[in-house]
PDB file of C-alpha atoms in Angstrom:
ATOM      1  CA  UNK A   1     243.782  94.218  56.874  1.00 69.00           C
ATOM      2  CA  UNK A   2     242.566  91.921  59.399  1.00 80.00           C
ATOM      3  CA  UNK A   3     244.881  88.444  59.617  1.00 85.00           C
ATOM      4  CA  UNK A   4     243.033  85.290  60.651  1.00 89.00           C
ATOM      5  CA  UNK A   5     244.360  81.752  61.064  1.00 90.00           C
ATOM      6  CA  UNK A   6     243.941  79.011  58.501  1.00 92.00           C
ATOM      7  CA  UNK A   7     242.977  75.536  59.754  1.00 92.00           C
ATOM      8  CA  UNK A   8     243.016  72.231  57.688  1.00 91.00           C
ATOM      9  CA  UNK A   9     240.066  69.667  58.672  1.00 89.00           C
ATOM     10  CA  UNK A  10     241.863  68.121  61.525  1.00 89.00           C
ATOM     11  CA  UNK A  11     241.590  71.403  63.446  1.00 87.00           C
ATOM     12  CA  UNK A  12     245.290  72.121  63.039  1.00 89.00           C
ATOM     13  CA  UNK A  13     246.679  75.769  62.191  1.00 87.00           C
ATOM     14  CA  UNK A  14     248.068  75.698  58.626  1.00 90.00           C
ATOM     15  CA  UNK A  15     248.700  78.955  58.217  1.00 89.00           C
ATOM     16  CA  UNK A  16     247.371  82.737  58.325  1.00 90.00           C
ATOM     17  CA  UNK A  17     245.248  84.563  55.970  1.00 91.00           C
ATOM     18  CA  UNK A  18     244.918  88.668  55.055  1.00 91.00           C
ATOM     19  CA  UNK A  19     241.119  89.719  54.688  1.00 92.00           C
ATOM     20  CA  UNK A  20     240.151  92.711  52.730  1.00 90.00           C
ATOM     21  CA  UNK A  21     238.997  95.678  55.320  1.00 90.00           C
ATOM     22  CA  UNK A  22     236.668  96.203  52.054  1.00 91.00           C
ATOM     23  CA  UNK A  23     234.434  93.295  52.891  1.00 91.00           C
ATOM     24  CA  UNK A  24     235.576  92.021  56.296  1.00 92.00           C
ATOM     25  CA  UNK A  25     236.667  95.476  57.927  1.00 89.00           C
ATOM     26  CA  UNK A  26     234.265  97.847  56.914  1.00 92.00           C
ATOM     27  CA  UNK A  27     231.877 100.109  59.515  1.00 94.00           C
ATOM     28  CA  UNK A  28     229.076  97.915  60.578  1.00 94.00           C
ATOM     29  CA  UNK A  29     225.399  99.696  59.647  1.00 95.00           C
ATOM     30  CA  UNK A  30     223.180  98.132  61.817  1.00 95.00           C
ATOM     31  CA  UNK A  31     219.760  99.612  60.051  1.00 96.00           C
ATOM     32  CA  UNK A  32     221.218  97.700  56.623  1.00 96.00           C
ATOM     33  CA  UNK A  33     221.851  94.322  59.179  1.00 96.00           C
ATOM     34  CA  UNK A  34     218.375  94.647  60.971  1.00 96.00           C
ATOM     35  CA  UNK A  35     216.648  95.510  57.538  1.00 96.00           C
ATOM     36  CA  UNK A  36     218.174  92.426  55.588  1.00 96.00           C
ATOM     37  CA  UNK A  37     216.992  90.182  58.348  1.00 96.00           C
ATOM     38  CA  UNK A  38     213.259  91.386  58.259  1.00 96.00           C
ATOM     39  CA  UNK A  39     213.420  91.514  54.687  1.00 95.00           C
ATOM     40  CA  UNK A  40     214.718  87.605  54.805  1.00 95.00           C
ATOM     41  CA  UNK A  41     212.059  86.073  57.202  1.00 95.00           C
ATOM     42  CA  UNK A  42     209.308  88.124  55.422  1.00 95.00           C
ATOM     43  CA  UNK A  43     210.076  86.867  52.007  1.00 93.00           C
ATOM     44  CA  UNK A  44     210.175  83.507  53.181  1.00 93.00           C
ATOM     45  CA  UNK A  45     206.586  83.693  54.445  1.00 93.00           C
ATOM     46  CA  UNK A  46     203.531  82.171  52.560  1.00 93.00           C
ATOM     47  CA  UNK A  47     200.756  84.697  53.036  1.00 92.00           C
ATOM     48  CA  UNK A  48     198.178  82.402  52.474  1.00 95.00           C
ATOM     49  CA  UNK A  49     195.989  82.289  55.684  1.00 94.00           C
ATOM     50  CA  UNK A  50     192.329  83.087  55.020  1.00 95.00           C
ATOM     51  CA  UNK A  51     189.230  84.371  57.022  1.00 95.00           C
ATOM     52  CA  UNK A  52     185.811  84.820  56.374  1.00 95.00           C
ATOM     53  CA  UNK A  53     184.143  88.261  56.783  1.00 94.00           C
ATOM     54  CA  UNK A  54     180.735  88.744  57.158  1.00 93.00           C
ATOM     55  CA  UNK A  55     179.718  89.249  53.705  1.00 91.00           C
ATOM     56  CA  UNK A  56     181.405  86.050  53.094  1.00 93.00           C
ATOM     57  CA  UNK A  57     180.060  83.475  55.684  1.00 93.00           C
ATOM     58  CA  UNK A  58     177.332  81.451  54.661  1.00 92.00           C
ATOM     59  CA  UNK A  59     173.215  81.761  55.842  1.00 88.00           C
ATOM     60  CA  UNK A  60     172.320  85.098  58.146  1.00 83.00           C
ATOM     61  CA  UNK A  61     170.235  86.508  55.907  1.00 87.00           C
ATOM     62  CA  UNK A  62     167.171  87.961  57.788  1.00 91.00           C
ATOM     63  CA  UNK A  63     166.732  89.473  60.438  1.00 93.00           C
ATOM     64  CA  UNK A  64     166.627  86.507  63.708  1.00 93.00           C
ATOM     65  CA  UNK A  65     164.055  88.687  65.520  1.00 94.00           C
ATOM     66  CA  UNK A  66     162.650  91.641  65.264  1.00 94.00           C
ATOM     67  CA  UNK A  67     164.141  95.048  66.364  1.00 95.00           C
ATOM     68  CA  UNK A  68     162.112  95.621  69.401  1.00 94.00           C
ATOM     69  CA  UNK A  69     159.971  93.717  72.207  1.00 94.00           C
ATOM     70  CA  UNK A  70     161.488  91.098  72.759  1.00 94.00           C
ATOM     71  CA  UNK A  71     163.955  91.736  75.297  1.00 94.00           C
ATOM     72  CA  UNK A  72     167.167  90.792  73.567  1.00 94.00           C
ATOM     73  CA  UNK A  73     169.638  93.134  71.966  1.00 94.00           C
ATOM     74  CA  UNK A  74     168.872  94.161  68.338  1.00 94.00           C
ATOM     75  CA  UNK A  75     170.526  91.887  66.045  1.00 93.00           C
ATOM     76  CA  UNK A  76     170.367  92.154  62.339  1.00 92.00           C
ATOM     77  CA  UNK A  77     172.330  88.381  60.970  1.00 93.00           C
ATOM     78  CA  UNK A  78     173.291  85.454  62.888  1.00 93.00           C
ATOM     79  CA  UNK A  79     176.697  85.807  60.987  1.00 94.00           C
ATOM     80  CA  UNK A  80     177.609  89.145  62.242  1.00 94.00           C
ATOM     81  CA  UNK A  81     180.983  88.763  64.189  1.00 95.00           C
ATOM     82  CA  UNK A  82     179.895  88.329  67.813  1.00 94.00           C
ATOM     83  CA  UNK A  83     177.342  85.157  66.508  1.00 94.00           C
ATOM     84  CA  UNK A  84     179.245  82.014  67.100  1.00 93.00           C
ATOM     85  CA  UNK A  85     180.153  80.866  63.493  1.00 91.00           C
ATOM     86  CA  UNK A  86     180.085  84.305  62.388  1.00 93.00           C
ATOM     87  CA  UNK A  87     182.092  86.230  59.779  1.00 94.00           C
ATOM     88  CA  UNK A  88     185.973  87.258  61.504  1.00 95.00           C
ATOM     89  CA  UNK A  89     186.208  91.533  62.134  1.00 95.00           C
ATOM     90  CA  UNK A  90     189.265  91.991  60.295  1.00 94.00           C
ATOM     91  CA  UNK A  91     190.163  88.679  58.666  1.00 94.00           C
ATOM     92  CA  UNK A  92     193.112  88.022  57.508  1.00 94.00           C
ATOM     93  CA  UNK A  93     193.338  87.835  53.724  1.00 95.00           C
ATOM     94  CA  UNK A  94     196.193  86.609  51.109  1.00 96.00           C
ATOM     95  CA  UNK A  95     198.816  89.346  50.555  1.00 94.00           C
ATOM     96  CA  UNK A  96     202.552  88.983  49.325  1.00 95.00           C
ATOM     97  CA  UNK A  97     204.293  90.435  52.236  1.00 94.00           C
ATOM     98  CA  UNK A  98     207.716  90.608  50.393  1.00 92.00           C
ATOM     99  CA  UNK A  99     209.668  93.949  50.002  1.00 89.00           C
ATOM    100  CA  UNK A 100     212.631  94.255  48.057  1.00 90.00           C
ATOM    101  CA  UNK A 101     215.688  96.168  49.320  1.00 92.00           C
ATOM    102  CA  UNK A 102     218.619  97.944  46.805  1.00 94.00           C
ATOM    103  CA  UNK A 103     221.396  95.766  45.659  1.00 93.00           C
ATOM    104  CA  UNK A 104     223.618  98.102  47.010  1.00 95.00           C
ATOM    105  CA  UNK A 105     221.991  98.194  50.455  1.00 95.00           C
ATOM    106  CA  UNK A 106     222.357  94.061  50.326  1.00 94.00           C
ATOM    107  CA  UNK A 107     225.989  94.168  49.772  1.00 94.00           C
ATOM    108  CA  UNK A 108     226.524  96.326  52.654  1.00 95.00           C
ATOM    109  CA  UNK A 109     224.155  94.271  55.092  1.00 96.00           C
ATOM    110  CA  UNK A 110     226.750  91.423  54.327  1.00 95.00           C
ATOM    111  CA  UNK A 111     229.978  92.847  54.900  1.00 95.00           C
ATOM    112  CA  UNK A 112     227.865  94.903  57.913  1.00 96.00           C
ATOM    113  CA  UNK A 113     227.731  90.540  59.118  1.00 95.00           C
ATOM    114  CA  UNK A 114     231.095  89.539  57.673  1.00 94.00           C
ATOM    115  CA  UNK A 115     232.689  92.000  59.476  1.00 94.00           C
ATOM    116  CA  UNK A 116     230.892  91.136  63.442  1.00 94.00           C
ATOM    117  CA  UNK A 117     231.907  87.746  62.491  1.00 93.00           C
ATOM    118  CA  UNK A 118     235.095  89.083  62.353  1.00 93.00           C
ATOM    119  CA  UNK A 119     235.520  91.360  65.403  1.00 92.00           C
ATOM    120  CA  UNK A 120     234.110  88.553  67.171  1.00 91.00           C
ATOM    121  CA  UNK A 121     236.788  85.706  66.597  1.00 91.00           C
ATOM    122  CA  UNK A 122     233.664  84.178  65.118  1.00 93.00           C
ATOM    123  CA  UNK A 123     235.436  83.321  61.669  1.00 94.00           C
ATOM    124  CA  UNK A 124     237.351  79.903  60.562  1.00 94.00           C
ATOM    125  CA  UNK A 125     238.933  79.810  57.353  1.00 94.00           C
ATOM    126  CA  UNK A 126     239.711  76.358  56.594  1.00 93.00           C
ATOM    127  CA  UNK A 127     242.359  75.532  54.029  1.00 92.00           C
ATOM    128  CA  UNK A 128     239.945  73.242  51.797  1.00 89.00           C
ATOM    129  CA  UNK A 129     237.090  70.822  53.582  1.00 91.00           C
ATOM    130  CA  UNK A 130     236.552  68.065  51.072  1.00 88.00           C
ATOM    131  CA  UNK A 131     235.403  64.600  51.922  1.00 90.00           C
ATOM    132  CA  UNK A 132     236.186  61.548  50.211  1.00 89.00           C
ATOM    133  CA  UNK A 133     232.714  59.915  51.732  1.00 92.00           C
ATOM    134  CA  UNK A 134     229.161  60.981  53.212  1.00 93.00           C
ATOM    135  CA  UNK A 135     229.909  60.499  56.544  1.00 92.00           C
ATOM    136  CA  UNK A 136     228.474  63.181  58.968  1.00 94.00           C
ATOM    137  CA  UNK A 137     230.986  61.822  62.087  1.00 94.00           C
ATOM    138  CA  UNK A 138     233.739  63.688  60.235  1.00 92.00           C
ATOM    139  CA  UNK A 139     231.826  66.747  59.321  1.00 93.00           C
ATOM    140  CA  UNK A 140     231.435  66.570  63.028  1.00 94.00           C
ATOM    141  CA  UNK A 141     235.003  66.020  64.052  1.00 93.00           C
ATOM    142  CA  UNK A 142     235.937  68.879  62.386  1.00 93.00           C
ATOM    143  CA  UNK A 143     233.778  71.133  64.535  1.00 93.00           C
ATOM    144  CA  UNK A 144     235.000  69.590  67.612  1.00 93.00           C
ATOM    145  CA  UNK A 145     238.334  70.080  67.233  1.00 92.00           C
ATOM    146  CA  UNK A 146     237.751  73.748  66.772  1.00 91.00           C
ATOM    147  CA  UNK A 147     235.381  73.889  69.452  1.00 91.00           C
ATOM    148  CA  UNK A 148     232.869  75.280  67.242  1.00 91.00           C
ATOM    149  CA  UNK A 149     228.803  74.230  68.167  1.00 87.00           C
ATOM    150  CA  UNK A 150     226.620  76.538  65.623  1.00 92.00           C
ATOM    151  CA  UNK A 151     228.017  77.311  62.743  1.00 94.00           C
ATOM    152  CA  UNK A 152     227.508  78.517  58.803  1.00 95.00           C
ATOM    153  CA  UNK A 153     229.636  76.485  56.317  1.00 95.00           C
ATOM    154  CA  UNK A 154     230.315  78.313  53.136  1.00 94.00           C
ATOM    155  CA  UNK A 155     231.720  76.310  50.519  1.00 94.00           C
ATOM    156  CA  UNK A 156     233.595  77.709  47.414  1.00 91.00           C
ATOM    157  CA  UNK A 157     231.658  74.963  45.212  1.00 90.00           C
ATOM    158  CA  UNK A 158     229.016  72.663  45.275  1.00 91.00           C
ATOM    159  CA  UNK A 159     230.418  69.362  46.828  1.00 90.00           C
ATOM    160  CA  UNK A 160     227.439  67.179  47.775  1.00 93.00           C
ATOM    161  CA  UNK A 161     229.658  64.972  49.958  1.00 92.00           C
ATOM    162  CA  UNK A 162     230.103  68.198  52.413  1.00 93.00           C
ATOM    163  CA  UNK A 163     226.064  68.897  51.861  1.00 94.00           C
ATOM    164  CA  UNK A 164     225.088  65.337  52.881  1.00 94.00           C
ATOM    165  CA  UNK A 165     227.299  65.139  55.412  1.00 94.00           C
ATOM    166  CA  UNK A 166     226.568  68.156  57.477  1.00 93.00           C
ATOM    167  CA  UNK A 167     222.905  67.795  56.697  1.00 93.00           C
ATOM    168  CA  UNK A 168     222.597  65.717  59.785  1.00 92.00           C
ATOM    169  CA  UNK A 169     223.570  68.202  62.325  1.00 94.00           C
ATOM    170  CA  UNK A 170     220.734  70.450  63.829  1.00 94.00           C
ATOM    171  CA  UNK A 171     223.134  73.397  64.324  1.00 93.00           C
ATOM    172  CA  UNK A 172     224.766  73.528  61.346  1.00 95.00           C
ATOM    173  CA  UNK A 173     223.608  74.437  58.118  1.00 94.00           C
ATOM    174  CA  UNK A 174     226.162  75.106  54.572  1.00 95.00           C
ATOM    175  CA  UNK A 175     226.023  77.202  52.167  1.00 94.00           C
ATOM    176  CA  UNK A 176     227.745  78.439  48.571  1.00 94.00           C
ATOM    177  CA  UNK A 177     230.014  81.524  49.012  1.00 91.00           C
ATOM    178  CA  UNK A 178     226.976  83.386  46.491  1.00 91.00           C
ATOM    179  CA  UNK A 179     224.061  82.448  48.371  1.00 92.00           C
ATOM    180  CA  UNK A 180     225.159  83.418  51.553  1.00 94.00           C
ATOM    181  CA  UNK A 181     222.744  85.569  52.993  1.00 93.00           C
ATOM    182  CA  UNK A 182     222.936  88.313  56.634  1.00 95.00           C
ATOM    183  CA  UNK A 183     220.686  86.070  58.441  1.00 95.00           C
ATOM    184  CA  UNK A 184     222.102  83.162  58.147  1.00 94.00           C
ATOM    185  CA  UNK A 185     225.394  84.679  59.320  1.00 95.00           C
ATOM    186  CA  UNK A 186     223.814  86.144  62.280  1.00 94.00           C
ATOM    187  CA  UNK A 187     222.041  82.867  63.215  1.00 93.00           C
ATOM    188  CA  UNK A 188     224.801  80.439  62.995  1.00 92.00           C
ATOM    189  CA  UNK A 189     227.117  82.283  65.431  1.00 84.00           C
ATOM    190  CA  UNK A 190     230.619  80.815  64.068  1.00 92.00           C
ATOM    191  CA  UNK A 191     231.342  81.302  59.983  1.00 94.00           C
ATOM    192  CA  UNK A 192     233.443  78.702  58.785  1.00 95.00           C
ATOM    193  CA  UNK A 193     234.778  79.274  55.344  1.00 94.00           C
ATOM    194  CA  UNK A 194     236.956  77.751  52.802  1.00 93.00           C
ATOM    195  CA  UNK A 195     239.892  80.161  51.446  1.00 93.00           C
ATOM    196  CA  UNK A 196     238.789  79.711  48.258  1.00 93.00           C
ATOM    197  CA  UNK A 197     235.349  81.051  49.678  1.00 93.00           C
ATOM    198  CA  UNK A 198     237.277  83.957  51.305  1.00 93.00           C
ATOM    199  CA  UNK A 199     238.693  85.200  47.595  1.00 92.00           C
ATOM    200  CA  UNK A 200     235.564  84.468  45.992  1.00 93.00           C
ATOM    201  CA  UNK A 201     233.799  86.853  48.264  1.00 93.00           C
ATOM    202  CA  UNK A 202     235.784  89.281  48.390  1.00 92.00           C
ATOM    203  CA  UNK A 203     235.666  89.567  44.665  1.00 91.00           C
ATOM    204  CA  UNK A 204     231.954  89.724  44.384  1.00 89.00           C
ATOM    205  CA  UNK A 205     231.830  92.794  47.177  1.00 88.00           C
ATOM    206  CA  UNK A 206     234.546  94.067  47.193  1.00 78.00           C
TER     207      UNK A 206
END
């Protein structure tokens, strides 16, 4: 088992922790890691851009000249594709471009990220990180003084002071330990997590 250090929100070492190789030790699959991330950012889009085809696009409905004589090209609508304000060649239509990936195949694209975060020094576990006001300086302060500049909060519970607090800062975003997801991990280079977070995911994958 892999022992990290535990930090209170002064910055200060308060102690050591033991993670379970199960979650935060196991053989990284990159596939799984690269998968979940693609899977993320295409769920999240909207698929709603729209084009018209030809059939679709208004007027162009005889022929603009005829098909010989008159020393043009033949044309046969004014809304055929290469007309300005014609119809788009292959427009793009709405389409859900979601897929969904195995539950099993999710679990192991998160301990695949757990576990980089870990071989990288890129984990803080922080004894508890509680506030007793919304006040993003201190949310802040506790970066600083573990030199930490992007990083992934993952909270044990929902404490809105924490939320509001580190709303503020561009490169840091929070999150519960159950909605944590790979990309996330991946894009906010340092994880900082509570040790209540730590046991709590451990006993979901584990």
């Amino acid at each position: 088992m892999a022992s990290v250090k535990v930090y209170n929100i002064e910055g200060k070492e308060v102690g050591s922790i033991e993670l379970n190789d199960s979650v935060f030790g196991v053989e990284i699959n990159e596939h799984l890691v690269h998968m979940a991330v693609v899977s993320h950012l295409a769920n999240k889009r909207q698929g709603t851009q729209s084009a018209k085809t030809r059939s679709e696009v208004s007027g162009g409905g005889r022929k603009p000249w005829r098909q010989k004589g008159t020393g043009h090209a033949r044309q046969g609508s004014i809304r055929a594709p290469q007309w300005k304000g014609g119809g788009v060649v292959f427009a793009p239509k709405p389409r859900d471009y979601s897929f969904k990936m195995n539950r099993k195949e999710k679990s192991a694209a998160v301990k695949s990220a757990l576990t980089s975060r870990v071989s990288e020094n890129k984990i803080y576990v922080m004894d508890e990180i509680s506030l007793d006001e919304i006040k993003t300086k201190k949310v802040q302060a506790m970066l600083d003084a573990l030199k930490i500049g992007k990083a992934l909060i993952v909270l044990d519970k929902k404490d809105d002071k924490v939320i509001l607090s580190a709303r503020n800062i561009p490169t840091v975003r929070t999150a519960l330990f159950n909605t944590i997801n790979v990309y996330d991990i991946l894009k906010y280079d340092t994880l900082v997590i509570t040790k209540d977070a730590v046991a709590q995911i451990e006993e979901v994958y584990a």
